Amino acid sequence: MTQEHKTQKKDHSKFFIDFKSIRFKYWLSFIGFATILLLILWLLQIVFLNQFYESMKVREIEKIGYNLTKQYNSKHFKQTVLLTAFTKGIDISIVNEDRYITFPKSDNNVFSQPKSLPREYFNQYFAKLDKKTKPSKIFTQSFLGSDEIQLSYSSILGEKNGKIEYLLMTTPLEPVESTIDILKNQLIIISGLSLALALVLSFFMSNHLAKPLVRMAKSAKKLGDGHFDVEFTKGDYTEADELADTLNHATDELSKTLEMRKDLIANVSHDLKTPLTVIKSYGEMIRDISGDNPELRKEHVNTIIQEADNLTLLVNDLLDLSKVESELSHLQKYPLDLEKLARSVLNRFKMMEQYNGYHFDLEVKGTVVILADESKMRQVLYNFIANAVNYAGLDKQVLIKITETGDQVLCQVIDHGKGIPEDQQKYIWDRYYRVQKNHSRFIVGTGLGLFIVKSILDLHDFNYGVESKVNEGSCFYFKAPVFKDIKK
Ligand code: ADP
């Protein structure tokens, strides 16, 4: 039932447009862009074409008139007039103050009277012209019973034979309506085509853009459901590739941390359970068997104490971790003598020298005072030495070397244990990481010790590392600047 309901719902959602989706937004901007472009085209071609054409014509005729007027006194004036009339398709005539058209002549008969211009036209063209105040004028006129509009230009040319001569130029303003009609039809086709093209293109492009996102959202959902083997697939374009890379990396890290956390819980519960079982059974043994036998009882009590110590170690590691991680842990840096610190830490391992056959050596060269937080550095040294003890070789030797090298102090903790394989060395500083996954009863550990060390040394900004060879031993070290007392 539920399945059916879900499917129905899904089918339904197909018909709704998601206004927030990348597809819709992309499509909208594409269409918007195409519409704006078309609108500009319409305005220029259709609405303003008439004005555009008229003002262009006016400017052209003004320029020609101005040039001709200037050339009135030149030798080739009449030739120029004829040539201009011919090439530009303009009617050009020269009229004198008696209204006679002196050029061009109406026929080739030199004796015939020149044609004269009707008075009303003459007045219309030339009446208000004045050499100084208004040497030329331009205007449009339409004629009754005709659609044609005529553009006229008139100007004063100068005097000839004691009579003033005028220039008259007329040209029809072609009606642009028919052109506009053609353009309109063309534009309708162009608009339709480009909108359709924009629609199709934007559909494909937005699909192309959204595809990797949709794919990755599906993978992320799987990840959210706990499938850590999910892969964010690359493809399509660089940004999607980068996103896929980042998400794959995050998935890796997440699954690693979860894996380690699982290990830790398994380890910690094992580590808690085993000493408790031992403590309980040794307690019972004391109660039932060795209570009256002082020697055996002492042995049993020692075992109980040792197991309790192991438990403390484990709990301490967990507590340290939360302390280092909490925001409250601020460094309190003071001058710190590493030799004194090492001696005091080694004191805690004295028992192991006495009872377990370990041997600790401390070598100090130079002044080994640094500026650091004492309690935190104590933890670093303690963890290094505890590891050296835990993973020491058969010789049970641990060497602590503290050396002043120029302006640095180098502190090394060296053992001859089983070492760490090179490919594992970069991971041992990670939280919960342990080289030996199958848990050994004899080595209590949480995989947190070196992570705590790393956090502390990072806080101090000290360099640190490990040099290790399998079956030869390890040398864990850190380097800190020598503290220089400026008061000295
Ligand atoms: P643990 O509590 O397991 O000791 P650490 O963070 O201190 O955790 O160390 C991480 C891992 O690094 C250990 O599990 C161990 O495998 C390896 N390791 C640390 N110190 C040494 C050492 N001195 N010799 C060999 N291996 C070591």
Short mmCIF file of N, CA and C in Angstrom, two decimals, residues 304-412:
data_model
loop_
_atom_site.label_atom_id
_atom_site.label_comp_id
_atom_site.label_asym_id
_atom_site.label_seq_id
_atom_site.Cartn_x
_atom_site.Cartn_y
_atom_site.Cartn_z
N ILE A 304 45.87 -7.64 40.93
CA ILE A 304 44.68 -6.76 40.98
C ILE A 304 45.10 -5.31 40.80
N ILE A 305 46.19 -4.91 41.48
CA ILE A 305 46.65 -3.52 41.39
C ILE A 305 47.07 -3.19 39.95
N GLN A 306 47.79 -4.12 39.32
CA GLN A 306 48.26 -3.88 37.95
C GLN A 306 47.08 -3.72 36.98
N GLU A 307 46.10 -4.55 37.17
CA GLU A 307 44.93 -4.44 36.30
C GLU A 307 44.20 -3.12 36.53
N ALA A 308 44.15 -2.72 37.79
CA ALA A 308 43.51 -1.44 38.11
C ALA A 308 44.29 -0.30 37.44
N ASP A 309 45.63 -0.43 37.43
CA ASP A 309 46.46 0.58 36.76
C ASP A 309 46.13 0.66 35.27
N ASN A 310 46.00 -0.50 34.66
CA ASN A 310 45.66 -0.53 33.24
C ASN A 310 44.34 0.19 32.98
N LEU A 311 43.41 -0.07 33.88
CA LEU A 311 42.10 0.58 33.74
C LEU A 311 42.24 2.09 33.85
N THR A 312 43.05 2.52 34.82
CA THR A 312 43.25 3.95 35.02
C THR A 312 43.84 4.58 33.76
N LEU A 313 44.83 3.88 33.19
CA LEU A 313 45.48 4.37 31.97
C LEU A 313 44.46 4.62 30.87
N LEU A 314 43.61 3.66 30.72
CA LEU A 314 42.60 3.74 29.66
C LEU A 314 41.65 4.92 29.90
N VAL A 315 41.18 4.99 31.13
CA VAL A 315 40.24 6.06 31.45
C VAL A 315 40.93 7.42 31.32
N ASN A 316 42.21 7.47 31.74
CA ASN A 316 42.96 8.73 31.62
C ASN A 316 43.08 9.20 30.18
N ASP A 317 43.39 8.25 29.31
CA ASP A 317 43.51 8.59 27.88
C ASP A 317 42.22 9.23 27.38
N LEU A 318 41.12 8.62 27.75
CA LEU A 318 39.83 9.13 27.29
C LEU A 318 39.56 10.52 27.87
N LEU A 319 39.93 10.68 29.15
CA LEU A 319 39.73 12.00 29.77
C LEU A 319 40.62 13.06 29.13
N ASP A 320 41.91 12.66 28.90
CA ASP A 320 42.86 13.61 28.27
C ASP A 320 42.34 14.08 26.94
N LEU A 321 41.82 13.14 26.18
CA LEU A 321 41.35 13.47 24.85
C LEU A 321 40.26 14.53 24.92
N SER A 322 39.31 14.32 25.82
CA SER A 322 38.22 15.30 25.85
C SER A 322 38.73 16.65 26.36
N LYS A 323 39.76 16.61 27.23
CA LYS A 323 40.32 17.86 27.72
C LYS A 323 41.03 18.63 26.59
N VAL A 324 41.86 17.89 25.85
CA VAL A 324 42.59 18.54 24.76
C VAL A 324 41.61 19.09 23.72
N GLU A 325 40.56 18.35 23.50
CA GLU A 325 39.63 18.75 22.46
C GLU A 325 38.74 19.91 22.87
N SER A 326 38.54 20.05 24.18
CA SER A 326 37.60 21.10 24.60
C SER A 326 38.22 22.48 24.39
N GLU A 327 37.37 23.42 24.11
CA GLU A 327 37.82 24.79 23.82
C GLU A 327 38.56 25.40 25.00
N LEU A 328 38.26 24.87 26.19
CA LEU A 328 38.80 25.50 27.39
C LEU A 328 40.31 25.28 27.53
N SER A 329 40.82 24.30 26.80
CA SER A 329 42.23 23.98 27.02
C SER A 329 43.12 25.05 26.37
N HIS A 330 43.54 25.99 27.18
CA HIS A 330 44.45 27.01 26.68
C HIS A 330 45.85 26.71 27.18
N LEU A 331 46.82 27.15 26.43
CA LEU A 331 48.20 26.89 26.85
C LEU A 331 48.63 27.90 27.90
N GLN A 332 49.35 27.38 28.90
CA GLN A 332 49.94 28.30 29.88
C GLN A 332 51.44 28.13 29.74
N LYS A 333 52.02 29.01 28.94
CA LYS A 333 53.44 28.81 28.59
C LYS A 333 54.37 29.50 29.58
N TYR A 334 55.29 28.72 30.12
CA TYR A 334 56.34 29.25 30.99
C TYR A 334 57.64 28.58 30.59
N PRO A 335 58.81 29.16 31.00
CA PRO A 335 60.06 28.47 30.72
C PRO A 335 60.03 27.09 31.39
N LEU A 336 60.43 26.08 30.61
CA LEU A 336 60.31 24.71 31.11
C LEU A 336 61.62 23.97 30.85
N ASP A 337 62.21 23.43 31.95
CA ASP A 337 63.45 22.67 31.82
C ASP A 337 63.08 21.22 31.47
N LEU A 338 63.41 20.83 30.22
CA LEU A 338 62.99 19.50 29.77
C LEU A 338 63.68 18.38 30.54
N GLU A 339 64.90 18.66 31.03
CA GLU A 339 65.61 17.62 31.78
C GLU A 339 64.85 17.30 33.07
N LYS A 340 64.46 18.38 33.77
CA LYS A 340 63.71 18.19 35.03
C LYS A 340 62.41 17.45 34.75
N LEU A 341 61.76 17.87 33.68
CA LEU A 341 60.48 17.27 33.34
C LEU A 341 60.66 15.77 33.06
N ALA A 342 61.70 15.45 32.26
CA ALA A 342 61.93 14.05 31.89
C ALA A 342 62.20 13.22 33.15
N ARG A 343 62.99 13.78 34.07
CA ARG A 343 63.29 13.03 35.31
C ARG A 343 62.00 12.76 36.09
N SER A 344 61.18 13.79 36.16
CA SER A 344 59.95 13.61 36.95
C SER A 344 59.00 12.61 36.27
N VAL A 345 58.96 12.63 34.92
CA VAL A 345 58.10 11.64 34.24
C VAL A 345 58.66 10.24 34.45
N LEU A 346 59.99 10.14 34.35
CA LEU A 346 60.61 8.81 34.48
C LEU A 346 60.36 8.21 35.87
N ASN A 347 60.22 9.08 36.86
CA ASN A 347 59.92 8.62 38.22
C ASN A 347 58.70 7.72 38.24
N ARG A 348 57.74 8.05 37.38
CA ARG A 348 56.52 7.27 37.36
C ARG A 348 56.75 5.87 36.78
N PHE A 349 57.88 5.74 36.05
CA PHE A 349 58.14 4.42 35.45
C PHE A 349 59.14 3.61 36.28
N LYS A 350 59.55 4.19 37.42
CA LYS A 350 60.56 3.54 38.28
C LYS A 350 60.19 2.11 38.62
N MET A 351 58.90 1.93 38.95
CA MET A 351 58.41 0.61 39.34
C MET A 351 58.71 -0.42 38.27
N MET A 352 58.60 0.03 37.02
CA MET A 352 58.80 -0.91 35.92
C MET A 352 60.25 -1.33 35.85
N GLU A 353 61.14 -0.41 36.25
CA GLU A 353 62.56 -0.75 36.29
C GLU A 353 62.79 -1.84 37.35
N GLN A 354 62.12 -1.63 38.50
CA GLN A 354 62.31 -2.55 39.61
C GLN A 354 61.69 -3.91 39.36
N TYR A 355 60.46 -3.90 38.86
CA TYR A 355 59.72 -5.17 38.80
C TYR A 355 59.67 -5.81 37.43
N ASN A 356 59.77 -5.01 36.36
CA ASN A 356 59.55 -5.60 35.04
C ASN A 356 60.80 -5.68 34.18
N GLY A 357 61.93 -5.29 34.72
CA GLY A 357 63.19 -5.43 34.00
C GLY A 357 63.41 -4.39 32.91
N TYR A 358 62.67 -3.29 32.98
CA TYR A 358 62.89 -2.23 31.98
C TYR A 358 64.11 -1.42 32.38
N HIS A 359 64.70 -0.76 31.37
CA HIS A 359 65.84 0.09 31.70
C HIS A 359 65.68 1.44 30.99
N PHE A 360 65.68 2.50 31.77
CA PHE A 360 65.49 3.82 31.18
C PHE A 360 66.79 4.61 31.26
N ASP A 361 67.20 5.22 30.15
CA ASP A 361 68.40 6.06 30.14
C ASP A 361 68.01 7.47 29.76
N LEU A 362 68.65 8.44 30.41
CA LEU A 362 68.37 9.83 30.04
C LEU A 362 69.68 10.52 29.69
N GLU A 363 69.77 11.03 28.46
CA GLU A 363 70.99 11.74 28.03
C GLU A 363 70.63 13.19 27.73
N VAL A 364 71.32 14.11 28.40
CA VAL A 364 71.00 15.52 28.16
C VAL A 364 72.27 16.25 27.71
N LYS A 365 72.14 17.06 26.62
CA LYS A 365 73.28 17.85 26.15
C LYS A 365 72.86 19.29 25.98
N GLY A 366 73.57 20.20 26.66
CA GLY A 366 73.29 21.63 26.50
C GLY A 366 72.17 22.12 27.41
N THR A 367 71.77 23.39 27.13
CA THR A 367 70.68 23.96 27.91
C THR A 367 69.38 23.57 27.22
N VAL A 368 68.51 22.95 27.99
CA VAL A 368 67.32 22.41 27.32
C VAL A 368 66.04 23.03 27.90
N VAL A 369 66.07 24.38 27.99
CA VAL A 369 64.88 25.07 28.49
C VAL A 369 64.07 25.58 27.30
N ILE A 370 62.79 25.32 27.33
CA ILE A 370 61.92 25.80 26.26
C ILE A 370 60.73 26.55 26.88
N LEU A 371 59.96 27.21 26.01
CA LEU A 371 58.78 27.92 26.51
C LEU A 371 57.56 27.05 26.16
N ALA A 372 56.94 26.48 27.21
CA ALA A 372 55.84 25.56 26.91
C ALA A 372 54.95 25.38 28.13
N ASP A 373 53.83 24.70 27.88
CA ASP A 373 52.88 24.40 28.96
C ASP A 373 53.34 23.11 29.65
N GLU A 374 53.70 23.20 30.91
CA GLU A 374 54.34 22.06 31.58
C GLU A 374 53.44 20.83 31.61
N SER A 375 52.20 21.00 32.04
CA SER A 375 51.37 19.80 32.21
C SER A 375 51.13 19.12 30.85
N LYS A 376 51.03 19.94 29.81
CA LYS A 376 50.77 19.33 28.49
C LYS A 376 52.02 18.62 27.97
N MET A 377 53.20 19.25 28.19
CA MET A 377 54.43 18.62 27.70
C MET A 377 54.73 17.35 28.52
N ARG A 378 54.31 17.36 29.76
CA ARG A 378 54.47 16.16 30.59
C ARG A 378 53.69 15.00 29.95
N GLN A 379 52.51 15.34 29.47
CA GLN A 379 51.67 14.33 28.82
C GLN A 379 52.33 13.79 27.55
N VAL A 380 52.97 14.72 26.79
CA VAL A 380 53.64 14.31 25.56
C VAL A 380 54.74 13.31 25.89
N LEU A 381 55.59 13.70 26.83
CA LEU A 381 56.71 12.82 27.19
C LEU A 381 56.19 11.49 27.75
N TYR A 382 55.18 11.61 28.58
CA TYR A 382 54.61 10.41 29.20
C TYR A 382 54.10 9.45 28.12
N ASN A 383 53.37 10.01 27.16
CA ASN A 383 52.82 9.15 26.10
C ASN A 383 53.91 8.51 25.25
N PHE A 384 54.94 9.31 24.92
CA PHE A 384 56.07 8.76 24.15
C PHE A 384 56.71 7.59 24.92
N ILE A 385 56.99 7.84 26.22
CA ILE A 385 57.70 6.82 27.00
C ILE A 385 56.79 5.60 27.21
N ALA A 386 55.50 5.86 27.48
CA ALA A 386 54.57 4.74 27.69
C ALA A 386 54.50 3.87 26.44
N ASN A 387 54.50 4.52 25.25
CA ASN A 387 54.49 3.74 24.00
C ASN A 387 55.77 2.94 23.86
N ALA A 388 56.91 3.60 24.18
CA ALA A 388 58.20 2.92 24.06
C ALA A 388 58.19 1.69 24.97
N VAL A 389 57.58 1.83 26.15
CA VAL A 389 57.49 0.70 27.08
C VAL A 389 56.57 -0.37 26.50
N ASN A 390 55.43 0.08 26.05
CA ASN A 390 54.44 -0.86 25.51
C ASN A 390 54.98 -1.66 24.34
N TYR A 391 55.71 -0.96 23.46
CA TYR A 391 56.14 -1.61 22.22
C TYR A 391 57.65 -1.90 22.23
N ALA A 392 58.26 -1.88 23.45
CA ALA A 392 59.71 -2.07 23.53
C ALA A 392 60.11 -3.48 23.08
N GLY A 393 61.39 -3.61 22.73
CA GLY A 393 61.88 -4.91 22.28
C GLY A 393 62.24 -5.77 23.48
N LEU A 394 62.87 -6.88 23.16
CA LEU A 394 63.21 -7.82 24.22
C LEU A 394 64.21 -7.21 25.20
N ASP A 395 65.04 -6.29 24.71
CA ASP A 395 66.05 -5.69 25.61
C ASP A 395 65.42 -4.75 26.65
N LYS A 396 64.16 -4.39 26.43
CA LYS A 396 63.41 -3.52 27.36
C LYS A 396 64.15 -2.21 27.68
N GLN A 397 64.87 -1.72 26.67
CA GLN A 397 65.64 -0.48 26.85
C GLN A 397 64.85 0.70 26.28
N VAL A 398 64.81 1.78 27.05
CA VAL A 398 64.22 3.01 26.52
C VAL A 398 65.21 4.15 26.76
N LEU A 399 65.54 4.86 25.67
CA LEU A 399 66.51 5.95 25.80
C LEU A 399 65.81 7.29 25.54
N ILE A 400 66.02 8.22 26.49
CA ILE A 400 65.46 9.56 26.28
C ILE A 400 66.64 10.50 26.07
N LYS A 401 66.67 11.12 24.88
CA LYS A 401 67.80 12.01 24.55
C LYS A 401 67.26 13.42 24.40
N ILE A 402 67.85 14.35 25.16
CA ILE A 402 67.42 15.75 25.01
C ILE A 402 68.67 16.56 24.66
N THR A 403 68.66 17.16 23.45
CA THR A 403 69.88 17.79 22.96
C THR A 403 69.60 19.21 22.50
N GLU A 404 70.50 20.10 22.89
CA GLU A 404 70.40 21.46 22.36
C GLU A 404 71.13 21.48 21.02
N THR A 405 70.41 21.85 19.96
CA THR A 405 71.06 21.92 18.63
C THR A 405 70.84 23.33 18.09
N GLY A 406 71.85 24.19 18.29
CA GLY A 406 71.70 25.58 17.85
C GLY A 406 70.60 26.27 18.64
N ASP A 407 69.59 26.75 17.91
CA ASP A 407 68.53 27.44 18.64
C ASP A 407 67.32 26.54 18.90
N GLN A 408 67.53 25.24 18.74
CA GLN A 408 66.43 24.29 18.98
C GLN A 408 66.81 23.27 20.05
N VAL A 409 65.78 22.73 20.68
CA VAL A 409 66.01 21.59 21.57
C VAL A 409 65.33 20.39 20.93
N LEU A 410 66.11 19.31 20.78
CA LEU A 410 65.56 18.10 20.18
C LEU A 410 65.35 17.08 21.30
N CYS A 411 64.12 16.59 21.39
CA CYS A 411 63.81 15.61 22.43
C CYS A 411 63.40 14.30 21.77
N GLN A 412 64.15 13.21 22.05
CA GLN A 412 63.87 11.93 21.39
C GLN A 412 63.58 10.84 22.42
#
